[in-house]
Short mmCIF file of C-alpha atoms in Angstrom, two decimals:
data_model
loop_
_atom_site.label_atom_id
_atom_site.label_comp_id
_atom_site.label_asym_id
_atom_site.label_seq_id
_atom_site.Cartn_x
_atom_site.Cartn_y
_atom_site.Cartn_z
CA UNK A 1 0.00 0.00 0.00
CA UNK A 2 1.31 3.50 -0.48
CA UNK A 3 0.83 6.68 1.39
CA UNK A 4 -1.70 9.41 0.02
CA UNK A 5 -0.07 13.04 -1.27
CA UNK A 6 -1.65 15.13 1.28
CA UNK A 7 -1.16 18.22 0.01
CA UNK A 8 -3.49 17.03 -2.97
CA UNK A 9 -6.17 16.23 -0.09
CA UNK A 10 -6.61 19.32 2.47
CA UNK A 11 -8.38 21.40 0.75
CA UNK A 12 -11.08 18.83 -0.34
CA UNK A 13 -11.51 17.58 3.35
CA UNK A 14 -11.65 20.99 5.07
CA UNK A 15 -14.81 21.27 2.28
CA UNK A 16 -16.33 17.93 3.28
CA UNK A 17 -15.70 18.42 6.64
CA UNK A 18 -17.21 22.03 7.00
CA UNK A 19 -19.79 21.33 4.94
CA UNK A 20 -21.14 17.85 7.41
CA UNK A 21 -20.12 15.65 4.61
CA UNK A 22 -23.67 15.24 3.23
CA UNK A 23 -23.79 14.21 0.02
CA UNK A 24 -25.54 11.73 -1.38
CA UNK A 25 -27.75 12.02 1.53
CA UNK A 26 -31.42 13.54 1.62
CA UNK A 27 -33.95 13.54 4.20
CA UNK A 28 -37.99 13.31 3.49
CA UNK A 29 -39.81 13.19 6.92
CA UNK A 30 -37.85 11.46 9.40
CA UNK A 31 -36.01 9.04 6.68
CA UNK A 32 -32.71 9.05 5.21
CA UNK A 33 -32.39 8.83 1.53
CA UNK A 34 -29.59 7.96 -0.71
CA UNK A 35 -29.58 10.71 -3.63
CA UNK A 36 -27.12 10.27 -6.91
CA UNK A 37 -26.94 12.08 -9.61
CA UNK A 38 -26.50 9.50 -12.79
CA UNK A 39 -23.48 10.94 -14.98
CA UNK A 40 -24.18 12.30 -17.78
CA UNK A 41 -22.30 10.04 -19.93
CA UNK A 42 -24.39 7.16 -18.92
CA UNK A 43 -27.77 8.07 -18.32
CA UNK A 44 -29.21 7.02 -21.95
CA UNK A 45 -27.54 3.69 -20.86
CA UNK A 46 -28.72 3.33 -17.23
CA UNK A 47 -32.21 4.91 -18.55
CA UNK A 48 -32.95 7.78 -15.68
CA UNK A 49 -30.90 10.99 -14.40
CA UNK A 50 -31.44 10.54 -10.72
CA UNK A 51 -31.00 7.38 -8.35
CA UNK A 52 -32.92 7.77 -5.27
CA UNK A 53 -32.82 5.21 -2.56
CA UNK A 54 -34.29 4.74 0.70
CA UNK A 55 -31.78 3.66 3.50
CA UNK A 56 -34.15 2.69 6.21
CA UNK A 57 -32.99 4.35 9.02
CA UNK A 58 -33.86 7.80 10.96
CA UNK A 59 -30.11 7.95 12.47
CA UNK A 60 -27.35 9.89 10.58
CA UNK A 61 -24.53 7.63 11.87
CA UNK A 62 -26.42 4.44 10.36
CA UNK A 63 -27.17 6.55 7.20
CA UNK A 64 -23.61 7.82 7.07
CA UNK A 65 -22.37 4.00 6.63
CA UNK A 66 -25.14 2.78 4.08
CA UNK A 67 -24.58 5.85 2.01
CA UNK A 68 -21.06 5.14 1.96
CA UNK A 69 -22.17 1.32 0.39
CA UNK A 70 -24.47 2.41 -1.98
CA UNK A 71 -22.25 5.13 -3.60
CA UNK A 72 -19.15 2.25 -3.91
CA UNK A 73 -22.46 -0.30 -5.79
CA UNK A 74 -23.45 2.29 -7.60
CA UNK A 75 -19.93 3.45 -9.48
CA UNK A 76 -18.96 -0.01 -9.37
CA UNK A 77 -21.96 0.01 -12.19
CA UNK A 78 -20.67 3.19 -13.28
CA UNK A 79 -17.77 1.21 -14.49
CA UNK A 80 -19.58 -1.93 -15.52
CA UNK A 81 -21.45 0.01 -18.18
CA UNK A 82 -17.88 2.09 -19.27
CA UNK A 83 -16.71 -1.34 -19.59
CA UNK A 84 -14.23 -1.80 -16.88
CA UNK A 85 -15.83 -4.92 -15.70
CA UNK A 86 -13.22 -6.43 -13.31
CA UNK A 87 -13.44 -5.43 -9.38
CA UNK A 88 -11.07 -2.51 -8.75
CA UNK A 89 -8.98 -5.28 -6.04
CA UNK A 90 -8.57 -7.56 -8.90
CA UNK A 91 -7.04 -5.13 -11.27
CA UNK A 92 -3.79 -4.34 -12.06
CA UNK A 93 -2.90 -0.76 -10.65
CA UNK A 94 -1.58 0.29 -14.36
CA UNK A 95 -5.16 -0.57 -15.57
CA UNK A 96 -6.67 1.11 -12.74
CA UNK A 97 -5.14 3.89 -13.58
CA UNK A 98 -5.38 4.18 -17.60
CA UNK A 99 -9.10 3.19 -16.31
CA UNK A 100 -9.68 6.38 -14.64
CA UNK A 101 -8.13 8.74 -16.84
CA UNK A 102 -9.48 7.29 -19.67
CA UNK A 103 -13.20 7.40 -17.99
CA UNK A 104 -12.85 10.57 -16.83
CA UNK A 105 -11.84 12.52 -20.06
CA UNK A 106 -14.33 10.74 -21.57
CA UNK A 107 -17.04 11.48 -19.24
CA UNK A 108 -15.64 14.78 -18.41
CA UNK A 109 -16.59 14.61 -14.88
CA UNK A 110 -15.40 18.07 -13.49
CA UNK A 111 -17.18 20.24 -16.25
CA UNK A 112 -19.90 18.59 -15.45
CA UNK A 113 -21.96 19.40 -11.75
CA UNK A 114 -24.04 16.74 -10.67
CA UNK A 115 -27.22 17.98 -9.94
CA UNK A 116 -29.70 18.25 -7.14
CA UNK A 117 -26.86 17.46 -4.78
CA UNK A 118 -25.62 20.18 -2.94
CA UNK A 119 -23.60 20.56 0.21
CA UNK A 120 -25.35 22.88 2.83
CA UNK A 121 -23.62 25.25 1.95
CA UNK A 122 -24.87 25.23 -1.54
CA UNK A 123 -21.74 24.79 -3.01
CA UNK A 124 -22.45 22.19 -5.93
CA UNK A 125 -20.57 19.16 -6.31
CA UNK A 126 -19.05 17.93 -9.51
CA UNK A 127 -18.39 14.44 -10.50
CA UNK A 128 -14.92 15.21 -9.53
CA UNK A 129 -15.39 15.83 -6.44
CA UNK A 130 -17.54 13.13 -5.87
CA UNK A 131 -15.29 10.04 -6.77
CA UNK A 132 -12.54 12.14 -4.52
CA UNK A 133 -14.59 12.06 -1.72
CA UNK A 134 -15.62 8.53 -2.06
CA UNK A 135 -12.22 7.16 -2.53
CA UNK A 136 -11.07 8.72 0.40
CA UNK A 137 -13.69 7.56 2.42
CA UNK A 138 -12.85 3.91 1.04
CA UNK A 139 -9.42 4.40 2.15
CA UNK A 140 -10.28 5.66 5.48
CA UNK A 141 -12.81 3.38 5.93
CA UNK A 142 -10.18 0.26 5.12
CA UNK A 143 -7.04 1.59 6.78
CA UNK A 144 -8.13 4.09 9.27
CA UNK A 145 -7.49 7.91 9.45
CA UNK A 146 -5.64 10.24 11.45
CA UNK A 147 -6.67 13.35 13.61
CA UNK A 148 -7.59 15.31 10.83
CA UNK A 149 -9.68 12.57 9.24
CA UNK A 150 -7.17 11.64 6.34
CA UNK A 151 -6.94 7.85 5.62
CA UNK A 152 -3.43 6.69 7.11
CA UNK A 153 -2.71 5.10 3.72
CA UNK A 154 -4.27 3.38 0.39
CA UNK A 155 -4.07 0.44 -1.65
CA UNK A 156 -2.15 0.44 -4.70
CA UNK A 157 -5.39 0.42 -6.79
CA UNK A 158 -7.02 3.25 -4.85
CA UNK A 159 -3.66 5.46 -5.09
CA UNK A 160 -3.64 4.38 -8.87
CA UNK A 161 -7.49 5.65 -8.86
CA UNK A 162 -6.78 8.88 -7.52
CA UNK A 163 -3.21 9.70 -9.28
CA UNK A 164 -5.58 9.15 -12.69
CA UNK A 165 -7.81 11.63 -10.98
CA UNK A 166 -5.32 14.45 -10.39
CA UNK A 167 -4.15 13.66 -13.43
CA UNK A 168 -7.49 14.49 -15.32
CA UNK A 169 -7.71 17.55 -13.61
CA UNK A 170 -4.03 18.28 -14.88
CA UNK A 171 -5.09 17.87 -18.58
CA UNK A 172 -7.80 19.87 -18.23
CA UNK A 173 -5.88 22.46 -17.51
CA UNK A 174 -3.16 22.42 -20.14
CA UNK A 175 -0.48 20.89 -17.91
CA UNK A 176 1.47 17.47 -17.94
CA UNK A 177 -0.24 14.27 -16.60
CA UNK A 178 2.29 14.12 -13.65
CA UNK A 179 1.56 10.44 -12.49
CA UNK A 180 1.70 8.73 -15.95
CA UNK A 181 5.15 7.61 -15.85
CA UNK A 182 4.49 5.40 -12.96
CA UNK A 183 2.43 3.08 -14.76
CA UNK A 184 4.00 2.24 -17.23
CA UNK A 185 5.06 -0.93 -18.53
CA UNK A 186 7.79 -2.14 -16.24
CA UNK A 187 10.99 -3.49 -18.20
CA UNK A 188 10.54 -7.17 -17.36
CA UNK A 189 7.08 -6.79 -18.54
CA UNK A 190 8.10 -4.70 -21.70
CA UNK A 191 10.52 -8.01 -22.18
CA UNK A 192 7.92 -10.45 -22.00
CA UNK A 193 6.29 -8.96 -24.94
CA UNK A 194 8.45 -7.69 -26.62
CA UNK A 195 10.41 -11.02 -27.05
CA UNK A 196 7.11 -13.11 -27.18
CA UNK A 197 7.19 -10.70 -30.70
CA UNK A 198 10.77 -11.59 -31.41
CA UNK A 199 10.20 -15.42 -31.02
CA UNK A 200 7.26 -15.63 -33.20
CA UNK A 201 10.30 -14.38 -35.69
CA UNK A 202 12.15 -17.79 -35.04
CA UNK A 203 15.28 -16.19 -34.13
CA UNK A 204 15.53 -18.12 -31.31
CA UNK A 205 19.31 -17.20 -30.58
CA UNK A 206 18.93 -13.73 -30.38
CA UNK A 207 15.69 -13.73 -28.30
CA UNK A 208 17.95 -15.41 -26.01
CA UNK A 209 20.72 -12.70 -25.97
CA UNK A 210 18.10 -9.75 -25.58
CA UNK A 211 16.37 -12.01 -22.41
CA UNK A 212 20.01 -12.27 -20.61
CA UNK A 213 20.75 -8.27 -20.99
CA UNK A 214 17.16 -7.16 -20.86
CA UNK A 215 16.41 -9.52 -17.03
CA UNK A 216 19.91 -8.33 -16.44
CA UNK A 217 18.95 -4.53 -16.55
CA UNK A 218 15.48 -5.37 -14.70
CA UNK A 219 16.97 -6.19 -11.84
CA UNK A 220 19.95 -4.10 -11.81
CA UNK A 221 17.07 -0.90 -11.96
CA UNK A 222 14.61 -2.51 -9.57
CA UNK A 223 12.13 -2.89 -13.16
CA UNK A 224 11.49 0.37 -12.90
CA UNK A 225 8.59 1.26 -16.05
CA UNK A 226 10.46 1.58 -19.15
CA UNK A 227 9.64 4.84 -19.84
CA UNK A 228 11.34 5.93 -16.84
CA UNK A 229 14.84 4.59 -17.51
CA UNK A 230 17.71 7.23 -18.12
CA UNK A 231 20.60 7.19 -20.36
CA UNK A 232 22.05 7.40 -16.52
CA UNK A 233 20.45 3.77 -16.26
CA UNK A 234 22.00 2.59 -19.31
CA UNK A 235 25.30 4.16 -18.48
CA UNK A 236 25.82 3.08 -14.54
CA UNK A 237 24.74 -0.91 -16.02
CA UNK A 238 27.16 -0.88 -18.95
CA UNK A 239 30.08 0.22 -16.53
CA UNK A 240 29.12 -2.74 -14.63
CA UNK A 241 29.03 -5.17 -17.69
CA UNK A 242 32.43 -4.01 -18.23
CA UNK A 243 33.93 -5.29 -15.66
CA UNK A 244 32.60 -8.79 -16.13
CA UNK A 245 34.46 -11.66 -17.15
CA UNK A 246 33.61 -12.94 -20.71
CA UNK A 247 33.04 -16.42 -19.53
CA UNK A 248 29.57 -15.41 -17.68
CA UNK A 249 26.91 -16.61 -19.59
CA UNK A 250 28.86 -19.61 -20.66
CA UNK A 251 27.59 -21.87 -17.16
CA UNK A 252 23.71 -23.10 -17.14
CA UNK A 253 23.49 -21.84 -13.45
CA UNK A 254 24.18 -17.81 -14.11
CA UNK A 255 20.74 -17.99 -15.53
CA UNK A 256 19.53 -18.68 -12.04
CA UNK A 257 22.42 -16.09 -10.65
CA UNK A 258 20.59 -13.15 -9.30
CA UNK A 259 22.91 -10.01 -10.70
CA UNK A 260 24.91 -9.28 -7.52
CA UNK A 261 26.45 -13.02 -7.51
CA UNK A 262 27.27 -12.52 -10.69
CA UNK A 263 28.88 -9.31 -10.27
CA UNK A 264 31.13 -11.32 -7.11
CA UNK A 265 31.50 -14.46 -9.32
CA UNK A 266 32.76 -13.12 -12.57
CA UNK A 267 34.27 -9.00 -11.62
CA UNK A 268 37.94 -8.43 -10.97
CA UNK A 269 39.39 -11.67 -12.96
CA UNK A 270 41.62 -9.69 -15.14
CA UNK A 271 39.35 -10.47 -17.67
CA UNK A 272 37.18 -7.97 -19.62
CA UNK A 273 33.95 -8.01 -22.15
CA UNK A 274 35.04 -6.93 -25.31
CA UNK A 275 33.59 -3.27 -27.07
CA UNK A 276 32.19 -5.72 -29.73
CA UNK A 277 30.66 -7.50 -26.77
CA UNK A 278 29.06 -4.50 -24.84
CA UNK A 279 27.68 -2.76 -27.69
CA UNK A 280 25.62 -6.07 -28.53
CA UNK A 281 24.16 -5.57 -24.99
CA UNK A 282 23.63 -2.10 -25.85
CA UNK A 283 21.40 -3.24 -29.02
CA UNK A 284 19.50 -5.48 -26.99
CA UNK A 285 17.98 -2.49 -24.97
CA UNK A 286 17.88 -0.21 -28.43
CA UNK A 287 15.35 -2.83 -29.78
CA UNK A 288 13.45 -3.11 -27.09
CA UNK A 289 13.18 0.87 -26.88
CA UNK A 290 12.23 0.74 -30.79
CA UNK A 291 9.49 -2.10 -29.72
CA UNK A 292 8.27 -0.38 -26.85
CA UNK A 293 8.12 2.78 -29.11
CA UNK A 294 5.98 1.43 -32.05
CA UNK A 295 3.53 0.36 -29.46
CA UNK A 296 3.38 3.31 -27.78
CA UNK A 297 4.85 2.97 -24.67
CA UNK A 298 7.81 5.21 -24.69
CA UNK A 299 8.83 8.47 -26.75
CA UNK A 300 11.63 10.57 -26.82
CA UNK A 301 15.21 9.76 -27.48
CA UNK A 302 16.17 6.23 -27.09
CA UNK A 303 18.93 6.16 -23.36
CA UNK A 304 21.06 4.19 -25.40
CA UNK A 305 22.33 7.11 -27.79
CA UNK A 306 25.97 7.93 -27.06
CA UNK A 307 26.96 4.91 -25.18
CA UNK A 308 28.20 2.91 -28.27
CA UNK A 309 31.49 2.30 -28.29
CA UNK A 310 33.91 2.89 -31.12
CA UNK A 311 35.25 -0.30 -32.60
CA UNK A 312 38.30 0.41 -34.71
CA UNK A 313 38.80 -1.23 -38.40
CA UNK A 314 41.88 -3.42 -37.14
CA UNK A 315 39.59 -5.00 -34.66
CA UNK A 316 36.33 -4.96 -36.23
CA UNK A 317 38.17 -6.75 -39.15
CA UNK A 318 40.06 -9.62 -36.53
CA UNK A 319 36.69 -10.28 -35.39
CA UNK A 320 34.80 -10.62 -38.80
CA UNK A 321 34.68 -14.13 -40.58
CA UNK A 322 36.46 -14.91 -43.34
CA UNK A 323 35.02 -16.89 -46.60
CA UNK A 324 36.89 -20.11 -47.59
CA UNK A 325 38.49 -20.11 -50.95
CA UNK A 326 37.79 -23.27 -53.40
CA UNK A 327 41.09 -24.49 -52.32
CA UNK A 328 40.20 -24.64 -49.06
CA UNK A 329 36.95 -26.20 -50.29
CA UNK A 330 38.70 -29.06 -51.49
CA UNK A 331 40.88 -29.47 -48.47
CA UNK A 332 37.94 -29.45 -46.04
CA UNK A 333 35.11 -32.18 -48.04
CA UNK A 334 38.40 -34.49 -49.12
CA UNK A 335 39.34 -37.65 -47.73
CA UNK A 336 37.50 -38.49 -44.37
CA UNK A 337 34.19 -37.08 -43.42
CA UNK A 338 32.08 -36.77 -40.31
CA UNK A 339 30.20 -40.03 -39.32
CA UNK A 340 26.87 -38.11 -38.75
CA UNK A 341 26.12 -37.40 -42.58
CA UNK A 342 23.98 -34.31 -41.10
CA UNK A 343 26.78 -32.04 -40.72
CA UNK A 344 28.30 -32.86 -44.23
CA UNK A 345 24.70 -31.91 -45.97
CA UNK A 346 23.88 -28.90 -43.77
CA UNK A 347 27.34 -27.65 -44.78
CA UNK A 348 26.34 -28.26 -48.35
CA UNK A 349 23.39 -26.06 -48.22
CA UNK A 350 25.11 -23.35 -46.00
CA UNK A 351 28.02 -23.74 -49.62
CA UNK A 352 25.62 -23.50 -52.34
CA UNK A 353 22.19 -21.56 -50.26
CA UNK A 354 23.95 -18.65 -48.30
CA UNK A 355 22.08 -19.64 -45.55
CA UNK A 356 22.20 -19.05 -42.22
CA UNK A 357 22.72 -22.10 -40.11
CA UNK A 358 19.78 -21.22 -37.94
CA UNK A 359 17.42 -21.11 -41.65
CA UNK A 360 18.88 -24.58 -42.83
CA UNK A 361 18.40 -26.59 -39.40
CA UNK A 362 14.82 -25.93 -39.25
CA UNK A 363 14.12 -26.31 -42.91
CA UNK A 364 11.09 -29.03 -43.27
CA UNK A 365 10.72 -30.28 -46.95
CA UNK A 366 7.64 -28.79 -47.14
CA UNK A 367 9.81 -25.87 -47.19
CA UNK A 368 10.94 -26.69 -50.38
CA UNK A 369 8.08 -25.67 -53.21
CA UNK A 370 8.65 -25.44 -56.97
CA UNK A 371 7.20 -22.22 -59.28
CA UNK A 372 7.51 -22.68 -62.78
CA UNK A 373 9.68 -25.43 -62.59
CA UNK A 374 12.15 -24.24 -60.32
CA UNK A 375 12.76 -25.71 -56.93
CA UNK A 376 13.26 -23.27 -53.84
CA UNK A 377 13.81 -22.67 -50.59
CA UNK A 378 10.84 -21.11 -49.05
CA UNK A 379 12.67 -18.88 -45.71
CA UNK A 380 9.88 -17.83 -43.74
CA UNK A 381 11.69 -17.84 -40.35
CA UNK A 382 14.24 -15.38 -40.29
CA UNK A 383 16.07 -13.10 -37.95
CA UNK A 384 14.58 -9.48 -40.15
CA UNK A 385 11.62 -9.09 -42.40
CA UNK A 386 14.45 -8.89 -45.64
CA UNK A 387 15.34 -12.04 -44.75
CA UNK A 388 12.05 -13.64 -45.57
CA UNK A 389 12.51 -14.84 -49.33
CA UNK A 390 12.93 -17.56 -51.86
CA UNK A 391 16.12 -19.15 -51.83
CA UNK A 392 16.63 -21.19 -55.30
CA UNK A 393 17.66 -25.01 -54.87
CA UNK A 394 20.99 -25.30 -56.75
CA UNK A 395 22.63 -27.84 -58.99
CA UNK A 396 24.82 -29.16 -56.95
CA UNK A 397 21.92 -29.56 -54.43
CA UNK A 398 19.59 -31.81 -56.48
CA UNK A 399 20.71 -34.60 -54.03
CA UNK A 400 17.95 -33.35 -51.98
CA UNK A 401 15.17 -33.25 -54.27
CA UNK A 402 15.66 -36.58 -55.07
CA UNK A 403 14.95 -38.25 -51.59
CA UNK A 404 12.22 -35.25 -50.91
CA UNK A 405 9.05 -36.42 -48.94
CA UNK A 406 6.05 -34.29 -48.28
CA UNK A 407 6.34 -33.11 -44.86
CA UNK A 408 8.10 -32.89 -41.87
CA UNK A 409 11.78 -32.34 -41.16
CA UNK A 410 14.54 -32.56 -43.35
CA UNK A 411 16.88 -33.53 -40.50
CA UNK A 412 14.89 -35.51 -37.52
CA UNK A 413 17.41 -36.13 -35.52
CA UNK A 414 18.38 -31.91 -35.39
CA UNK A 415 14.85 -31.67 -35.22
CA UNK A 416 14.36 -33.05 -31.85
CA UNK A 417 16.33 -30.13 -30.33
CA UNK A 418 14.95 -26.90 -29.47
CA UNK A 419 16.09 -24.23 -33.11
CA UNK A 420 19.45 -22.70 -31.14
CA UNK A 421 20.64 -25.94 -29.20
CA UNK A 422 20.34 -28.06 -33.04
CA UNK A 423 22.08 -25.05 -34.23
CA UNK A 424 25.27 -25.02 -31.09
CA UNK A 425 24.98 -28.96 -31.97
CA UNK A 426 26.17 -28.25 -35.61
CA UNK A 427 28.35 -25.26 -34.52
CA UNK A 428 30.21 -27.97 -32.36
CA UNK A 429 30.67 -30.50 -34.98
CA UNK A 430 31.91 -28.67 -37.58
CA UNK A 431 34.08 -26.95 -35.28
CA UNK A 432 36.07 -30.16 -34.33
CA UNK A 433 35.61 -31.33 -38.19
CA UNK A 434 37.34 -28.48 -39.37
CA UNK A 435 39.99 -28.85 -37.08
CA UNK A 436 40.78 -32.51 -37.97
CA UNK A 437 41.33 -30.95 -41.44
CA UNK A 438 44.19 -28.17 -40.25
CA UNK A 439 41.95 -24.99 -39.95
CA UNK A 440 42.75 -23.46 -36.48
CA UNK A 441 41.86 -20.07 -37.64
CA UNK A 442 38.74 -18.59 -35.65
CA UNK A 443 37.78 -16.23 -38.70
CA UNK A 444 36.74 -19.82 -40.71
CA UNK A 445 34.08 -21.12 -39.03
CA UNK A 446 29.97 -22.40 -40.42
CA UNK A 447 29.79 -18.60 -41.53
CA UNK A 448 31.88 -18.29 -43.70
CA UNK A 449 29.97 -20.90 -45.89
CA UNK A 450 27.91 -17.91 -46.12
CA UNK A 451 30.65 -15.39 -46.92
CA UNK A 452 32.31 -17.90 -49.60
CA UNK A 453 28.93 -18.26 -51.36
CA UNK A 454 28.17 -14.37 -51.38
CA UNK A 455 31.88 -13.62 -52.80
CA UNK A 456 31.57 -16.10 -55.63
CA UNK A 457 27.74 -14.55 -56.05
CA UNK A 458 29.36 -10.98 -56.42
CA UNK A 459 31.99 -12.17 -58.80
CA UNK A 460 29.96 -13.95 -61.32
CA UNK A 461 27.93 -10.83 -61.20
CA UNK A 462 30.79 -8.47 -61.72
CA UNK A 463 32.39 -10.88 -64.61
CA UNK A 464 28.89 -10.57 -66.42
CA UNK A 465 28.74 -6.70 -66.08
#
């Protein structure tokens, strides 16, 4: 529960309070009435202007109480037929919130005064004013209330009601909505979705990157909304990062490492994250600030901007993969091969495809569809929208076509793993093939499959210029 601005509150209980606190109330004879005004908003709906209720009772203090339940029934209709029809306690305080501000622009609820309810004063009471009072006397009513009469504190979903109050009233007078920024989407919850997003992509390995910064930064901020975190954040975190060790992330259990153990587990080895490294963490956050700002969640400049760090050309150029040239070609598919054939035909396809090893592993030979007469590979699951295309089957590849079936997957027993761990499966047996063949070189690895076939692409294209 949180504690009530006060200085938001006086005024409006030094009115209630001089004025006896009598609204809703009416008496005919020696009976109590309740008396409500029916917004305006929702009186075509609700079919009358005026509720009137008897409360059955001649004393004030029993009337006091049943007016208090009537007027919590009668906006929890209020908000039945403005479709909010979940019980304020079950609702998330964000909702509450967008909920009431949404309501009461709509509605307008200080413009307009609710009529035939006065105070005795004769000071008429808007809308406004009216869910104020109420809410207050909720809170005071659940938690108790001081000297003065002010409730001693609020739930989170009545302090979410009445921040989307003040709010309103801010709007309507041309300033900012002061309260907005606390609920918004947290950072773990602007992960959730924005990865659930990402997955439905199939880029399974960088989903998983993005989760590891993106939890990292969570909890490192206390998941403060997104829309409140600085380029101060971002800064203060990447300082940390750069102290780590590159082997965390390598063990299974720093997944289940809260930050601060692995801070003491992996800081102060001697050992550094590479630039390269650290501004791949730094694009994890960019994209989710790009999600979270397509969907409306955030504005403004993204904190990432200016924390990139400069690579240089020497090391940018160490770090990028080199293609294999046909001698090389020869030396690696000569003499023996891998027992499991699997590696040998993925490698193929990587050769003569360009694909990405990720694209071939799930490929299911329903993926492969002819137009015209012309076989191809249909990539619907890649890591960018460009990379969604038709991939022709070549020559050399024919091999396939000839054993093709109609569905399911063109390697089963890669097929059985989840997309990234069949993918780290090939990774690792190519690796120690290659090896057993004399490369040692880090720059050759199942990439540059890809690089080798985009080279050769680029110089038949050239030679026929």
């Amino acid at each position: 529960m949180g504690y009530v601005p006060w200085t938001c509150t006086i005024n409006l209980y030094h009115r209630t309070n001089m004025t006896g606190g009598f609204h809703y109330l009416k008496k005919r004879g020696h009976t109590w009435f309740f008396q409500r005004a029916v917004p305006k908003d929702l009186r075509e709906k609700l079919g009358k202007e005026q509720i009137v209720e008897t409360l059955e009772t001649r004393d004030l203090t029993v009337a006091m109480s049943r007016r208090t339940e009537r007027a919590a029934y009668w906006e929890a209709v209020f908000k039945s037929l403005r479709g909010s029809l979940k019980p304020t306690s079950d609702v998330d305080a964000r909702e509450v919130y967008k909920d009431t501000l949404e309501c009461s622009l709509s509605a307008d609820i200080e413009a307009r005064s609710v009529e035939s309810v006065e105070t005795s004063a004769d000071e008429p009471l808007t809308e406004f004013d009216i869910q104020q009072d109420l809410l207050l006397d909720q809170a005071a009513t659940q938690f108790g209330q001081d000297e003065q009469g002010h409730p001693l504190a609020m739930s989170p979903q009545q302090q979410a009601k009445w921040d989307g109050l003040q709010d309103y009233r801010r709007i309507k007078r041309n300033m900012p909505a002061s309260n907005a920024s606390k609920y918004g989407l947290t950072i773990s919850e602007a992960t959730d979705r924005y990865l659930s997003r990402a997955a439905q992509k199939g880029d399974a390995q960088t989903v998983r990157q993005h989760r590891t910064t993106l939890q990292r930064l969570s909890e490192f901020v206390s998941d403060k909304p997104l829309k409140t975190l600085t380029r101060s954040d971002v800064g203060r975190f990447m300082g940390i990062l750069e102290t780590l060790d590159p082997a965390w992330g390598k063990s299974p259990r720093d997944s289940s490492r809260t930050f601060g153990e692995i801070r003491r587990r992996y800081s102060g080895t001697g050992r550094q994250l590479s630039d390269i490294t650290l501004n791949r963490h730094l694009g994890a956050i960019r994209a989710l600030w790009r999600w979270a700002t397509t969907v409306g969640e955030v504005e403004g400049d993204c904190p990432t901007e200016g924390l990139e760090r400069k690579i240089s050309k020497k090391t940018a150029q160490e770090r990028t993969y080199s293609a294999f040239d046909l001698g090389e070609i020869h030396q690696l598919f000569s003499g023996h091969l891998p027992q499991n054939h699997d590696v040998v035909e993925i490698c193929m396809v990587g050769l003569f495809s360009g694909m990405r090893l990720g694209e071939i592993c799930a490929l299911r030979w329903e993926d492969i569809r002819d137009d015209e007469g012309v076989a191809f590979f249909d990539v619907d699951r890649a890591k960018s929208i460009a990379g969604v295309r038709r991939v022709p089957v070549h020559s050399y590849l024919t091999w396939l076509l000839d054993r093709r079936k109609d569905a399911g997957p063109i390697w089963p027993r890669l097929a059985e793993r989840e997309q990234d761990k069949a993918s780290k499966a090939v990774t690792k047996a190519f690796g120690h093939f290659k090896k057993s063949k004399g490369f040692s070189s880090r720059k050759k690895v199942f990439h540059s499959f890809r690089k080798t076939f985009i080279t050769s692409l680029a110089g038949s294209v050239a030679q026929s210029a």
